[in-house]
Coordinates of C-alpha atoms in Angstrom, one line a residue:
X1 CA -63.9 -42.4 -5.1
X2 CA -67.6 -43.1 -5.3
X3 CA -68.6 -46.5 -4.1
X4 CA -72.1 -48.0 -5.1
X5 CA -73.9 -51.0 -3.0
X6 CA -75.0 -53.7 -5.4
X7 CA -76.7 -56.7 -5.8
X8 CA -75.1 -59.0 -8.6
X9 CA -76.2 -62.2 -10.0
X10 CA -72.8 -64.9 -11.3
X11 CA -72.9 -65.2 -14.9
X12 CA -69.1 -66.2 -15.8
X13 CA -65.6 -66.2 -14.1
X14 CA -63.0 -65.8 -16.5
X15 CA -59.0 -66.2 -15.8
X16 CA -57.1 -63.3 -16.6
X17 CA -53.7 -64.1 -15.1
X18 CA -52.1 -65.6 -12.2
X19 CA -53.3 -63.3 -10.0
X20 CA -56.6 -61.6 -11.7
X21 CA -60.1 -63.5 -12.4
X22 CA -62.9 -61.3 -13.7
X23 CA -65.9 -62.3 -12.8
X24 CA -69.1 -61.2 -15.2
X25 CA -72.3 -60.4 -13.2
X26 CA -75.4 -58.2 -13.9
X27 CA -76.3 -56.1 -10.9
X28 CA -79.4 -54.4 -10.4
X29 CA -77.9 -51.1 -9.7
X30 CA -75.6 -50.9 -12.6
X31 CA -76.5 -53.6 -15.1
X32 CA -73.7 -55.9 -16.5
X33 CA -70.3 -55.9 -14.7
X34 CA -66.9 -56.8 -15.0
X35 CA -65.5 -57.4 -11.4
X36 CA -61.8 -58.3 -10.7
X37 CA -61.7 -61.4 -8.3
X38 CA -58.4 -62.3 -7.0
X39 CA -57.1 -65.9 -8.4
X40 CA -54.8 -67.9 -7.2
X41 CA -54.6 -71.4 -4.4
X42 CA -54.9 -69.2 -1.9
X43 CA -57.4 -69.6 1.0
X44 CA -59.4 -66.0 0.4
X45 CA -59.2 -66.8 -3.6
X46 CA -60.7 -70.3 -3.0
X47 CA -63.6 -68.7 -0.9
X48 CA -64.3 -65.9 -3.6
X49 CA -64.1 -68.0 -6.8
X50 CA -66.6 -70.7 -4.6
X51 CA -68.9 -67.9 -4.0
X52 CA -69.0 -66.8 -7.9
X53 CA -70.8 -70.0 -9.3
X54 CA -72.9 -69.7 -11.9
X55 CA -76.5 -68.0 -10.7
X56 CA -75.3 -67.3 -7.4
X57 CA -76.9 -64.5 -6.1
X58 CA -74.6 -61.7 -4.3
X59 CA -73.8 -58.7 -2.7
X60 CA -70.7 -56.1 -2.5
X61 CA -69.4 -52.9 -2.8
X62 CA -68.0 -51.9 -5.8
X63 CA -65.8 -48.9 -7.4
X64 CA -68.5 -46.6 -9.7
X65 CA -66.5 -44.0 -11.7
X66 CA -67.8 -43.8 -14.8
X67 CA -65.5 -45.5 -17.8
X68 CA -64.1 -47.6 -16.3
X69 CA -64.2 -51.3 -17.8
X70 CA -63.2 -53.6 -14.7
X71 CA -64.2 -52.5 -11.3
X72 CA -62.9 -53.6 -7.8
X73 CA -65.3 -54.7 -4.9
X74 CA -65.1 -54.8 -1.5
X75 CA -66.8 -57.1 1.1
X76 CA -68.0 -59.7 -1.6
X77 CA -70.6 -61.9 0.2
X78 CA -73.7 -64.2 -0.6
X79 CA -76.7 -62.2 -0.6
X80 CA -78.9 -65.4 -0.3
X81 CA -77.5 -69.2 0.1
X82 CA -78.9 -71.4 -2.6
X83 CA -78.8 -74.7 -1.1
X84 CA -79.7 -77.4 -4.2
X85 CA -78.3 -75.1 -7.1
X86 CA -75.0 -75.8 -6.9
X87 CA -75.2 -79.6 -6.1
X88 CA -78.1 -81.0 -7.7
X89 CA -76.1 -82.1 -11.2
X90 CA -79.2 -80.9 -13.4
X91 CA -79.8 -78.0 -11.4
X92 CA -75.7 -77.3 -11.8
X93 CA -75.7 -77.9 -15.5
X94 CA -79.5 -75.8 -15.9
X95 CA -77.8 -73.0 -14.2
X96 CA -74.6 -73.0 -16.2
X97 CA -76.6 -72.9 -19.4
X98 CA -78.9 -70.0 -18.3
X99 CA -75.5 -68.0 -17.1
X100 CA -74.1 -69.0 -20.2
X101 CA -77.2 -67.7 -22.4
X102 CA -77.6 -64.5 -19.9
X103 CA -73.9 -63.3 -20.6
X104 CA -74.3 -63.7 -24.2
X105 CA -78.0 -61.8 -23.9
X106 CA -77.1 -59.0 -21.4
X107 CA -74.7 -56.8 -23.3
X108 CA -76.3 -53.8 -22.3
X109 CA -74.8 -51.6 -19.0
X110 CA -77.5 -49.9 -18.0
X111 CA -79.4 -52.1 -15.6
X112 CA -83.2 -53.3 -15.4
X113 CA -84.7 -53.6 -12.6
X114 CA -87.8 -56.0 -14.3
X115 CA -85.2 -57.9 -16.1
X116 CA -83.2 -58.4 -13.0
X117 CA -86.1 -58.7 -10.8
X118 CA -87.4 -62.1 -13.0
X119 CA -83.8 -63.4 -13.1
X120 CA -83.5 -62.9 -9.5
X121 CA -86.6 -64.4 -8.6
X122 CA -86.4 -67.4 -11.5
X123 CA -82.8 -68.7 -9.7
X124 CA -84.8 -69.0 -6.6
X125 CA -87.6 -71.4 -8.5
X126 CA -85.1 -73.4 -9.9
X127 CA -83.4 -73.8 -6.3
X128 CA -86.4 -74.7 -4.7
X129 CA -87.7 -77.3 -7.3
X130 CA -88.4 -80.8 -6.0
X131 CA -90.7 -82.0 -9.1
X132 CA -88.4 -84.0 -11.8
X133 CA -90.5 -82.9 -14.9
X134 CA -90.6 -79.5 -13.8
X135 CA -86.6 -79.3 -13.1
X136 CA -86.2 -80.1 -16.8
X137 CA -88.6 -78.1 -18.4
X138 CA -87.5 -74.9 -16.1
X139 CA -84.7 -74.0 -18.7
X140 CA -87.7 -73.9 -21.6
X141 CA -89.5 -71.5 -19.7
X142 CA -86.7 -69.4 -18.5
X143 CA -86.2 -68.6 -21.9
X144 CA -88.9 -68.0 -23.4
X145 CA -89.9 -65.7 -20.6
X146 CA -86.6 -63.7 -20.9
X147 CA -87.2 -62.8 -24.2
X148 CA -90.6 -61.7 -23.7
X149 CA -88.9 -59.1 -21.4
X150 CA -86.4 -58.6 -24.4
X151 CA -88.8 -57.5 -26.5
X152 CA -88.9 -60.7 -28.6
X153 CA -91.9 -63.1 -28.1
X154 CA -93.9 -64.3 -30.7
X155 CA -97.1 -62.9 -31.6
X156 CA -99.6 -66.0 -30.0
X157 CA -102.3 -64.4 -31.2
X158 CA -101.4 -65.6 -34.6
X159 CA -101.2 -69.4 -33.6
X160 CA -103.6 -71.6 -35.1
X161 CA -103.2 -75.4 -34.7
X162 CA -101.2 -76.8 -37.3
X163 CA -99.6 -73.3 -38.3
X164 CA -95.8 -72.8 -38.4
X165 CA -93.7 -70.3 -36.6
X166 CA -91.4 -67.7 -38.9
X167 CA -88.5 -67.0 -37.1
X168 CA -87.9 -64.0 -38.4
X169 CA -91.3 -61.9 -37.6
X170 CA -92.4 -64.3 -34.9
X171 CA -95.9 -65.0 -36.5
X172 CA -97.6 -68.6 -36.8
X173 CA -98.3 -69.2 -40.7
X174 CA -100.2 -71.9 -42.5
X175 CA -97.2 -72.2 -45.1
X176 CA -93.6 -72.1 -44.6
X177 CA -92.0 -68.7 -45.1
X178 CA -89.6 -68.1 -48.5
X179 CA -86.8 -67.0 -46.6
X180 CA -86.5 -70.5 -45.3
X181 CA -86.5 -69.7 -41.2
X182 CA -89.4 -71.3 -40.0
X183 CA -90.0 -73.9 -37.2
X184 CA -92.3 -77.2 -38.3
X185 CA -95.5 -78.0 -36.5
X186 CA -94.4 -80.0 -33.9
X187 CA -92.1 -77.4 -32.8
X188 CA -94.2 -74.3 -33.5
X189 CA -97.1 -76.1 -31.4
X190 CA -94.2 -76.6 -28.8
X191 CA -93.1 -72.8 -28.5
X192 CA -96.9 -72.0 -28.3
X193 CA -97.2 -74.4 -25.6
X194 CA -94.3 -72.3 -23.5
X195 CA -96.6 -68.9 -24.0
X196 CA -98.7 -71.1 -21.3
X197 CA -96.3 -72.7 -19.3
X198 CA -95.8 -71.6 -16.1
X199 CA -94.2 -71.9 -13.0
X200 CA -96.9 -73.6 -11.2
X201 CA -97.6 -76.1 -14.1
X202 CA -94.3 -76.5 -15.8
X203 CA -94.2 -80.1 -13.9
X204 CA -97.5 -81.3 -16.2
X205 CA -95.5 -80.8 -19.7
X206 CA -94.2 -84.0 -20.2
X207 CA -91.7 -83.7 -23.0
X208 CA -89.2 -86.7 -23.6
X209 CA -85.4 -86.3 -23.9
X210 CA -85.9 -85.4 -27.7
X211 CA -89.1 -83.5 -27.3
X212 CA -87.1 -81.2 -25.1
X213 CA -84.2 -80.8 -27.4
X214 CA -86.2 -80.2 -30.1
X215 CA -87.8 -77.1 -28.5
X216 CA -84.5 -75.7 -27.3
X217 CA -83.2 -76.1 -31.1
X218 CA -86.6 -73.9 -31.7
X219 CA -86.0 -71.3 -29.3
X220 CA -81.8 -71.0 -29.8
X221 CA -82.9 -70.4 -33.4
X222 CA -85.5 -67.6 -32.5
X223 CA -83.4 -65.8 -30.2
X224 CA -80.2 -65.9 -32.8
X225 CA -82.8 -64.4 -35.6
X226 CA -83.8 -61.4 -33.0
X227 CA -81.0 -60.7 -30.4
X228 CA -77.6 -63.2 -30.4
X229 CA -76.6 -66.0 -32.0
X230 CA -76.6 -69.1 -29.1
X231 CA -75.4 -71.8 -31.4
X232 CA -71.7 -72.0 -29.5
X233 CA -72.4 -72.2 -26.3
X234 CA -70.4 -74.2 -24.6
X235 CA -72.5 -75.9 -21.7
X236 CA -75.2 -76.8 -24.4
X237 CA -74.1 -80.4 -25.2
X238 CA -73.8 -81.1 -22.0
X239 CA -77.5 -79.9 -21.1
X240 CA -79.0 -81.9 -24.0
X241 CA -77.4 -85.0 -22.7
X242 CA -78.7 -84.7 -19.2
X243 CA -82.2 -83.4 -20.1

């Protein structure tokens, strides 16, 4: 039976039945996975299901024949302890979002190693963030930065100030398109304003409550129009009321 050595980022842990949880990850070695996790008030259920947060980032053996829809893995570990994620409430309720968002986003099974390499490296950051402006603006720039890997940033060459963003080709216009899905200046200006947000001056954008929200709204829109609808998420209420 061929075994394959990956490393796996949390997205979702699901219950299947008394006994079964499957836990969603994407790996860089094989791309998205569905992982049986044994459930259940047991002691070595409790320690699994604890290590498969959202965004936690880990490391396993898992069964690699080909077709198959749930795998098994073997030695299940941490592959790097996140020590604020998972306590810090805002940090907790970021993370759900993004792993909410990510197993809506990641449908494909192929793995990518640039995609998983900025997710990877983004969970640190968030982790390691002290700065209060910066911990609520992190989930802005996560995704607009993810879909620039997906293939779906705007065209900010076509910004000029007071031009509106079509959702549907990703161009800034000086009139609103016909087909109705557009953003208006405040929040086209905004999603320009993420093309130069970055990690090390994220903390300077200070956006209030409704700012903020506003600019999610903007990009949940844009990534419905060009890869999956985001409207339903479940952890999204929650977010806007924290942040």
């Amino acid at each position: 039976m061929p075994q394959l050595n990956v490393n796996m980022i949390a997205l979702r842990l699901t219950r299947h039945s008394d006994r079964q949880s499957i836990l969603t990850a994407y790996s860089r070695e094989a791309g998205r996975l569905s992982i049986a996790i044994p459930a259940g008030a047991g002691r070595g259920a409790a320690r699994i299901q604890a290590l498969t947060m959202p965004l936690s980032l880990l490391q396993g053996v898992v069964d690699a024949r080909p077709g198959r829809e749930i795998v098994n893995v073997k030695g299940l570990q941490l592959a790097e302890p996140l020590h604020s994620l998972h306590s810090h409430p805002v940090k907790q309720m970021t993370g759900m979002f993004l792993a909410e968002v990510l197993a809506c986003v990641l449908r494909d099974n192929e793995g990518d190693p640039i995609v998983w390499s900025f997710i990877e490296s983004a969970v640190k950051v968030l982790d390691s963030l002290i700065d209060t402006k910066a911990t609520a603006n992190f989930h802005l720039w996560f995704l607009y930065r993810l879909g620039a890997l997906m293939g779906v940033e705007p065209d900010v060459s076509t910004y000029t100030d007071g031009a509106l963003l079509d959702l549907r080709d990703g161009m800034w216009r000086r009139s609103p398109a016909l087909h109705g899905e557009w953003l208006d200046r405040e929040e086209s200006r905004a999603v320009w304003m993420l093309s130069r947000m970055t990690v090390g001056n994220m903390h300077r954008y200070r956006f209030s409550r409704a700012e903020r929200n506003r600019i999610l709204d903007g990009l949940i829109d844009y990534y419905s129009a060009h890869l999956v609808s985001l409207h339903r998420l479940k952890s999204l209420e929650v977010l806007r009321m924290m942040l």
